[in-house]
Short mmCIF file of C-alpha atoms and ligand atoms in Angstrom, two decimals:
data_model
loop_
_atom_site.label_atom_id
_atom_site.label_comp_id
_atom_site.label_asym_id
_atom_site.label_seq_id
_atom_site.Cartn_x
_atom_site.Cartn_y
_atom_site.Cartn_z
CA UNK A 167 -27.97 -5.97 -8.95
CA UNK A 168 -26.42 -3.98 -5.95
CA UNK A 169 -27.41 -5.53 -2.66
CA UNK A 170 -27.84 -3.79 0.75
CA UNK A 171 -26.79 -6.54 2.78
CA UNK A 172 -23.67 -6.09 5.04
CA UNK A 173 -20.34 -7.31 4.15
CA UNK A 174 -19.60 -9.78 6.42
CA UNK A 175 -16.03 -9.42 6.44
CA UNK A 176 -16.57 -5.54 7.98
CA UNK A 177 -17.48 -7.33 11.50
CA UNK A 178 -14.69 -8.18 14.09
CA UNK A 179 -14.56 -11.78 15.40
CA UNK A 180 -16.22 -10.41 18.65
CA UNK A 181 -18.96 -8.51 16.54
CA UNK A 182 -19.72 -12.07 15.22
CA UNK A 183 -19.82 -13.85 18.07
CA UNK A 184 -22.25 -11.43 19.41
CA UNK A 185 -24.26 -11.61 16.25
CA UNK A 186 -24.77 -15.44 16.73
CA UNK A 187 -25.82 -15.11 20.42
CA UNK A 188 -28.43 -12.52 19.37
CA UNK A 189 -29.72 -15.22 16.97
CA UNK A 190 -30.07 -17.77 20.09
CA UNK A 191 -27.07 -19.48 18.90
CA UNK A 192 -23.70 -20.24 20.72
CA UNK A 193 -20.88 -17.59 20.40
CA UNK A 194 -18.41 -20.02 19.26
CA UNK A 195 -20.00 -19.97 16.01
CA UNK A 196 -18.74 -16.83 15.76
CA UNK A 197 -14.72 -17.94 15.49
CA UNK A 198 -16.02 -20.60 13.17
CA UNK A 199 -17.14 -18.15 10.61
CA UNK A 200 -14.41 -15.77 11.31
CA UNK A 201 -11.99 -18.54 10.60
CA UNK A 202 -13.75 -19.42 7.38
CA UNK A 203 -13.61 -15.99 6.31
CA UNK A 204 -10.06 -14.96 7.24
CA UNK A 205 -7.86 -18.55 7.64
CA UNK A 206 -9.61 -20.36 4.97
CA UNK A 207 -10.75 -17.57 2.39
CA UNK A 208 -14.28 -18.90 1.69
CA UNK A 209 -15.71 -16.99 -1.00
CA UNK A 210 -19.59 -18.29 -0.43
CA UNK A 211 -21.25 -19.24 2.80
CA UNK A 212 -21.98 -22.74 1.24
CA UNK A 213 -18.36 -23.22 1.61
CA UNK A 214 -18.62 -23.23 5.23
CA UNK A 215 -19.21 -26.85 5.64
CA UNK A 216 -18.67 -27.38 9.48
CA UNK A 217 -22.12 -25.16 9.49
CA UNK A 218 -25.59 -26.47 9.37
CA UNK A 219 -27.47 -25.69 6.18
CA UNK A 220 -29.84 -23.92 8.57
CA UNK A 221 -27.02 -21.48 9.52
CA UNK A 222 -25.41 -21.03 6.29
CA UNK A 223 -28.93 -19.72 4.88
CA UNK A 224 -29.10 -17.61 7.81
CA UNK A 225 -26.07 -15.72 7.02
CA UNK A 226 -26.79 -15.50 3.68
CA UNK A 227 -30.14 -13.70 4.21
CA UNK A 228 -28.24 -11.21 6.56
CA UNK A 229 -24.72 -10.78 4.68
CA UNK A 230 -22.86 -10.79 1.60
CA UNK A 231 -19.05 -11.95 1.22
CA UNK A 232 -17.67 -8.86 -1.33
CA UNK A 233 -14.53 -10.44 -2.60
CA UNK A 234 -12.29 -8.92 -5.25
CA UNK A 235 -12.16 -10.40 -8.73
CA UNK A 236 -8.88 -10.02 -10.55
CA UNK A 237 -10.42 -8.94 -14.00
CA UNK A 238 -7.34 -8.98 -15.95
CA UNK A 239 -3.64 -9.99 -15.04
CA UNK A 240 -0.76 -8.55 -17.42
CA UNK A 241 2.51 -10.47 -17.67
CA UNK A 242 5.67 -8.43 -17.93
CA UNK A 243 8.76 -9.64 -19.51
CA UNK A 244 10.70 -9.00 -16.64
CA UNK A 245 7.89 -11.29 -14.51
CA UNK A 246 6.19 -8.53 -12.99
CA UNK A 247 2.28 -9.19 -12.78
CA UNK A 248 -0.29 -6.19 -13.00
CA UNK A 249 -3.67 -7.30 -11.70
CA UNK A 250 -6.73 -5.01 -12.73
CA UNK A 251 -9.14 -5.71 -9.43
CA UNK A 252 -12.65 -5.41 -10.15
CA UNK A 253 -14.58 -4.22 -6.56
CA UNK A 254 -17.96 -5.08 -5.28
CA UNK A 255 -18.97 -1.80 -6.85
CA UNK A 256 -17.76 -2.17 -9.95
CA UNK A 257 -14.74 0.08 -9.50
CA UNK A 258 -11.28 -1.01 -10.48
CA UNK A 259 -7.80 -0.37 -8.87
CA UNK A 260 -4.51 -2.02 -9.84
CA UNK A 261 -2.04 -4.00 -7.95
CA UNK A 262 1.60 -5.11 -9.06
CA UNK A 263 3.31 -8.35 -8.25
CA UNK A 264 7.27 -7.44 -8.48
CA UNK A 265 9.51 -10.50 -8.54
CA UNK A 266 13.46 -10.10 -7.99
CA UNK A 267 15.87 -13.06 -7.28
CA UNK A 268 15.46 -13.18 -3.70
CA UNK A 269 11.99 -11.84 -3.23
CA UNK A 270 8.50 -11.34 -4.54
CA UNK A 271 6.66 -7.98 -3.58
CA UNK A 272 3.24 -6.87 -3.74
CA UNK A 273 2.58 -3.06 -4.43
CA UNK A 274 -0.82 -2.70 -3.49
CA UNK A 275 -3.56 0.12 -3.68
CA UNK A 276 -5.21 1.99 -0.68
CA UNK A 277 -7.73 4.19 -2.46
CA UNK A 278 -9.66 4.34 -5.84
CA UNK A 279 -8.35 7.24 -7.29
CA UNK A 280 -6.10 9.40 -4.94
CA UNK A 281 -6.52 12.19 -2.51
CA UNK A 282 -3.46 14.00 -3.53
CA UNK A 283 -2.15 15.39 -6.85
CA UNK A 284 1.31 14.46 -7.52
CA UNK A 285 2.32 16.07 -10.96
CA UNK A 286 4.09 13.19 -12.45
CA UNK A 287 1.74 10.27 -11.20
CA UNK A 288 -1.01 8.80 -13.45
CA UNK A 289 -3.18 8.02 -10.63
CA UNK A 290 -3.54 11.69 -9.79
CA UNK A 291 -5.17 12.10 -12.59
CA UNK A 292 -8.26 9.96 -11.44
CA UNK A 293 -9.90 11.92 -8.77
CA UNK A 294 -10.49 10.02 -5.56
CA UNK A 295 -13.54 7.80 -5.73
CA UNK A 296 -13.16 6.03 -2.33
CA UNK A 297 -11.62 4.32 0.24
CA UNK A 298 -10.57 0.71 0.01
CA UNK A 299 -12.10 -1.43 2.86
CA UNK A 300 -9.98 -3.48 4.79
CA UNK A 301 -10.99 -6.66 3.10
CA UNK A 302 -10.44 -5.26 -0.29
CA UNK A 303 -6.89 -4.62 0.59
CA UNK A 304 -6.23 -8.07 1.95
CA UNK A 305 -7.63 -9.59 -0.94
CA UNK A 306 -5.06 -7.75 -3.08
CA UNK A 307 -2.32 -9.71 -1.07
CA UNK A 308 -4.06 -12.85 -0.78
CA UNK A 309 -4.63 -12.68 -5.03
CA UNK A 310 -0.78 -12.08 -5.34
CA UNK A 311 0.21 -14.64 -2.84
CA UNK A 312 -1.28 -17.08 -4.90
CA UNK A 313 0.22 -15.80 -8.49
CA UNK A 314 3.58 -15.83 -6.99
CA UNK A 315 3.17 -19.60 -5.87
CA UNK A 316 1.60 -20.19 -9.18
CA UNK A 317 3.98 -18.17 -11.23
CA UNK A 318 7.26 -17.89 -9.38
CA UNK A 319 6.76 -21.18 -6.96
CA UNK A 320 7.59 -19.31 -3.62
CA UNK A 321 4.90 -17.18 -1.44
CA UNK A 322 4.71 -13.53 -1.04
CA UNK A 323 7.53 -12.04 1.11
CA UNK A 324 7.32 -8.66 1.08
CA UNK A 325 4.12 -5.92 0.79
CA UNK A 326 4.45 -2.47 -0.21
CA UNK A 327 1.87 0.20 0.05
CA UNK A 328 2.74 1.94 -3.14
CA UNK A 329 -0.13 1.43 -5.27
CA UNK A 330 -2.97 3.69 -6.24
CA UNK A 331 -3.63 6.24 -3.25
CA UNK A 332 -2.05 7.73 -0.47
CA UNK A 333 -2.30 5.09 2.43
CA UNK A 334 -2.31 7.77 5.32
CA UNK A 335 -5.48 9.22 3.83
CA UNK A 336 -7.29 5.87 4.21
CA UNK A 337 -5.25 5.20 7.86
CA UNK A 338 -8.03 3.08 9.63
CA UNK A 339 -8.70 0.50 6.73
CA UNK A 340 -5.16 0.20 5.95
CA UNK A 341 -4.45 -0.35 9.67
CA UNK A 342 -7.19 -2.88 10.04
CA UNK A 343 -6.23 -4.60 6.37
CA UNK A 344 -2.12 -4.70 7.97
CA UNK A 345 -3.49 -6.11 11.34
CA UNK A 346 -5.27 -9.16 9.42
CA UNK A 347 -2.28 -9.55 7.09
CA UNK A 348 0.15 -10.05 9.85
CA UNK A 349 -2.30 -11.85 12.32
CA UNK A 350 -2.10 -15.72 12.61
CA UNK A 351 -5.52 -15.79 11.62
CA UNK A 352 -4.97 -13.89 8.31
CA UNK A 353 -1.81 -14.21 6.44
CA UNK A 354 0.68 -14.41 9.77
CA UNK A 355 3.08 -12.22 7.85
CA UNK A 356 5.89 -10.55 9.80
CA UNK A 357 5.22 -6.45 10.11
CA UNK A 358 8.88 -5.99 9.33
CA UNK A 359 8.31 -7.35 5.91
CA UNK A 360 5.71 -4.53 5.39
CA UNK A 361 6.23 -1.32 4.08
CA UNK A 362 3.81 1.79 4.24
CA UNK A 363 4.75 4.53 1.79
CA UNK A 364 3.58 8.06 2.47
CA UNK A 365 3.89 11.15 0.58
CA UNK A 366 4.47 12.98 3.84
CA UNK A 367 1.24 13.38 5.54
CA UNK A 368 3.17 14.74 8.89
CA UNK A 369 0.32 14.24 11.24
CA UNK A 370 -0.60 10.57 10.52
CA UNK A 371 3.34 10.03 10.34
CA UNK A 372 3.19 11.02 14.32
CA UNK A 373 -0.18 8.98 14.69
CA UNK A 374 1.74 6.14 13.51
CA UNK A 375 4.45 6.26 15.90
CA UNK A 376 2.10 6.91 18.71
CA UNK A 377 -0.02 3.71 17.76
CA UNK A 378 3.40 1.72 18.00
CA UNK A 379 3.27 0.21 14.53
CA UNK A 380 5.74 -2.48 13.84
CA UNK A 381 5.88 -1.96 9.66
CA UNK A 382 8.48 0.29 7.93
CA UNK A 383 7.89 3.85 6.89
CA UNK A 384 9.06 5.13 3.33
CA UNK A 385 8.47 8.82 2.42
CA UNK A 386 8.15 9.96 -1.25
CA UNK A 387 10.12 12.64 -0.84
CA UNK A 388 11.40 13.81 -4.41
CA UNK A 389 12.75 17.22 -3.12
CA UNK A 390 14.36 18.83 -0.04
CA UNK A 391 13.81 22.23 -1.37
CA UNK A 392 10.35 23.69 -0.38
CA UNK A 393 9.45 25.34 -3.59
CA UNK A 394 10.80 22.51 -6.08
CA UNK A 395 8.79 19.94 -3.63
CA UNK A 396 5.35 22.06 -3.89
CA UNK A 397 5.94 22.20 -7.39
CA UNK A 398 5.98 18.22 -7.89
CA UNK A 399 3.25 17.39 -5.27
CA UNK A 400 1.25 20.71 -4.59
CA UNK A 401 -0.62 19.27 -1.61
CA UNK A 402 2.86 19.28 -0.08
CA UNK A 403 1.69 22.87 1.10
CA UNK A 404 -0.25 21.78 3.58
CA UNK A 405 2.55 19.76 5.10
CA UNK A 406 6.10 21.85 4.64
CA UNK A 407 9.42 20.21 5.08
CA UNK A 408 9.99 21.53 8.73
CA UNK A 409 6.64 19.92 9.88
CA UNK A 410 7.83 16.60 7.93
CA UNK A 411 11.03 16.76 9.58
CA UNK A 412 9.61 17.22 12.85
CA UNK A 413 7.20 14.27 12.30
CA UNK A 414 10.08 11.96 10.95
CA UNK A 415 12.15 12.91 14.05
CA UNK A 416 9.14 12.20 16.29
CA UNK A 417 8.75 8.83 14.57
CA UNK A 418 12.50 7.59 14.75
CA UNK A 419 12.03 8.50 18.53
CA UNK A 420 9.62 6.54 19.37
CA UNK A 421 10.09 3.68 16.98
CA UNK A 422 13.76 3.53 16.14
CA UNK A 423 13.33 2.37 12.90
CA UNK A 424 15.10 3.92 9.96
CA UNK A 425 13.16 5.83 7.30
CA UNK A 426 13.30 5.08 3.63
CA UNK A 427 13.24 8.18 1.09
CA UNK A 428 11.85 7.32 -2.27
CA UNK A 429 13.43 9.73 -4.79
CA UNK A 430 12.60 10.50 -8.33
CA UNK A 431 15.12 12.64 -10.24
CA UNK A 432 13.70 14.69 -13.20
CA UNK A 433 15.96 16.44 -15.91
CA UNK A 434 15.70 20.12 -15.11
CA UNK A 435 13.46 19.82 -12.20
CA UNK A 436 15.53 18.39 -9.02
CA UNK A 437 18.62 17.36 -10.91
CA UNK A 438 20.70 20.41 -9.68
CA UNK A 439 23.43 20.97 -7.24
CA UNK A 440 21.10 22.71 -4.88
CA UNK A 441 18.60 19.78 -4.98
CA UNK A 442 21.30 17.09 -4.27
CA UNK A 443 22.73 19.21 -1.27
CA UNK A 444 19.44 19.94 0.10
CA UNK A 445 18.80 16.05 0.12
CA UNK A 446 21.71 15.14 1.69
CA UNK A 447 20.99 17.90 4.46
CA UNK A 448 17.81 16.27 5.11
CA UNK A 449 18.95 12.88 5.12
CA UNK A 450 21.21 13.66 7.69
CA UNK A 451 18.31 14.78 10.42
CA UNK A 452 17.04 11.01 10.85
CA UNK A 453 18.79 7.65 10.19
CA UNK A 454 17.89 6.87 6.56
CA UNK A 455 18.49 5.53 3.41
CA UNK A 456 17.60 6.32 -0.17
CA UNK A 457 16.25 4.85 -3.02
CA UNK A 458 16.47 6.56 -6.22
CA UNK A 459 13.75 5.65 -8.43
CA UNK A 460 13.84 5.10 -12.00
CA UNK A 461 11.20 7.08 -13.49
CA UNK A 462 8.52 6.01 -16.75
CA UNK A 463 7.04 9.17 -18.23
CA UNK A 464 3.42 9.08 -18.53
CA UNK A 465 3.60 11.54 -21.17
CA UNK A 466 5.72 13.62 -22.94
CA UNK A 467 5.14 16.76 -20.30
CA UNK A 468 7.61 18.19 -18.36
CA UNK A 469 8.61 15.14 -15.87
CA UNK A 470 11.13 13.35 -17.87
CA UNK A 471 13.86 11.06 -16.55
CA UNK A 472 17.22 12.77 -15.84
CA UNK A 473 20.29 12.10 -17.46
CA UNK A 474 22.26 9.18 -15.82
CA UNK A 475 25.01 11.63 -14.82
CA UNK A 476 22.63 13.32 -12.52
CA UNK A 477 22.02 9.90 -10.56
CA UNK A 478 25.32 9.31 -10.23
CA UNK A 479 26.17 12.76 -8.81
CA UNK A 480 23.32 12.05 -6.22
CA UNK A 481 24.80 8.81 -5.26
CA UNK A 482 27.98 10.28 -4.85
CA UNK A 483 26.97 12.79 -2.75
CA UNK A 484 24.92 10.80 -0.39
CA UNK A 485 27.94 8.05 -0.46
CA UNK A 486 30.27 10.72 0.40
CA UNK A 487 28.20 11.90 3.56
CA UNK A 488 27.73 8.32 4.92
CA UNK A 489 24.04 7.74 3.39
CA UNK A 490 23.05 4.56 2.13
CA UNK A 491 21.36 5.05 -1.62
CA UNK A 492 20.57 2.76 -4.15
CA UNK A 493 19.41 3.46 -7.61
CA UNK A 494 15.73 0.96 -7.94
CA UNK A 495 15.32 0.20 -11.35
CA UNK A 496 11.66 0.24 -12.55
CA UNK A 497 9.42 -3.02 -13.14
CA UNK A 498 6.85 -4.20 -15.49
CA UNK A 499 7.52 -0.93 -17.75
CA UNK A 500 6.22 -2.50 -20.68
CA UNK A 501 2.83 -3.38 -19.15
CA UNK A 502 2.38 0.16 -17.53
CA UNK A 503 2.89 -1.33 -14.21
CA UNK A 504 6.08 0.68 -12.87
CA UNK A 505 5.80 3.49 -10.23
CA UNK A 506 3.97 6.26 -11.23
CA UNK A 507 2.18 4.45 -14.21
CA UNK A 508 -0.61 2.90 -12.37
CA UNK A 509 -4.04 3.96 -13.87
CA UNK A 510 -2.17 5.33 -16.96
CA UNK A 511 -4.90 3.35 -19.14
CA UNK A 512 -7.33 1.73 -17.10
S1 SF4 B 184 2.27 9.55 -5.94
FE1 SF4 B 184 0.69 8.40 -4.77
S2 SF4 B 184 0.19 10.06 -3.46
FE2 SF4 B 184 1.16 11.03 -5.34
S3 SF4 B 184 -0.95 11.05 -6.72
FE3 SF4 B 184 -0.09 9.15 -7.11
S4 SF4 B 184 -0.88 7.45 -6.07
FE4 SF4 B 184 -1.31 9.52 -5.00
#
């Protein structure tokens, strides 16, 4: 049954302290509850054993703790794990654990569905249903950290916001989640291990720079030719390349943090010389590196992985221009956990 009680994890520590004072109790109880909710990951008020039964009942009468639930966990042959995560209102998002030899990365979702309409992406076929709350984002990370310890004998080392949704269209909640992930009261992870990946929402890139964020920025560029980029990601008509360039220059001036361009090469779409030259030119505006990402077709439509020669031509041209470029092989293809595939089947 749907409850109208408030999720207690939407309250800040200060809110909790004030709540206890309003109930005629001591403010430090707020600190105790906050610690239970975040550092200790309590799922029930009854877990909060240093509070009296009366206090726990009082909390129960006012609030709920809306933890996510990992509904299904799929294991790929390459060690990748995909979680289908059920939210308190029954909606489902996906997050992925990606292991390599030296690290474990969590790829997390920021929205149910997506606000944007990238033509190559399975998530885009689901309309945006709602933004995720900060605790729903945080919980995906905690679940993957636990799975990493269980299945790979090491803690989670990195986080990328590249799952379902455009993180900069859910800016405040993503920032609050990152605050908790990096806080000593949460997971205490370094912001340098977190990458927020955007499709190029220029005005929010500037806002992040103004907010002096400490995490890394990746931009899913996919083309530095305006018409081709508009065809791949129709919403980019609202964020044209000159505006994106200006936002990225602003970002670098303020943060001194290099940008990573994520780039998929599709046959017949952006595998031509004009596209390669345009990318090389765009890369010269701001210090950057390029990840050329292997693509997994979501159907037999026009978006198909380009021939290896086309990828080689990109690498050669970028390297000749002194730009670091790597090919990123997709992981978890057999469980539809690879780039562009999330929500393909759910
Ligand atoms: S690629 Fe990312 S931004 Fe584009 S539709 Fe898919 S989830 Fe949304």
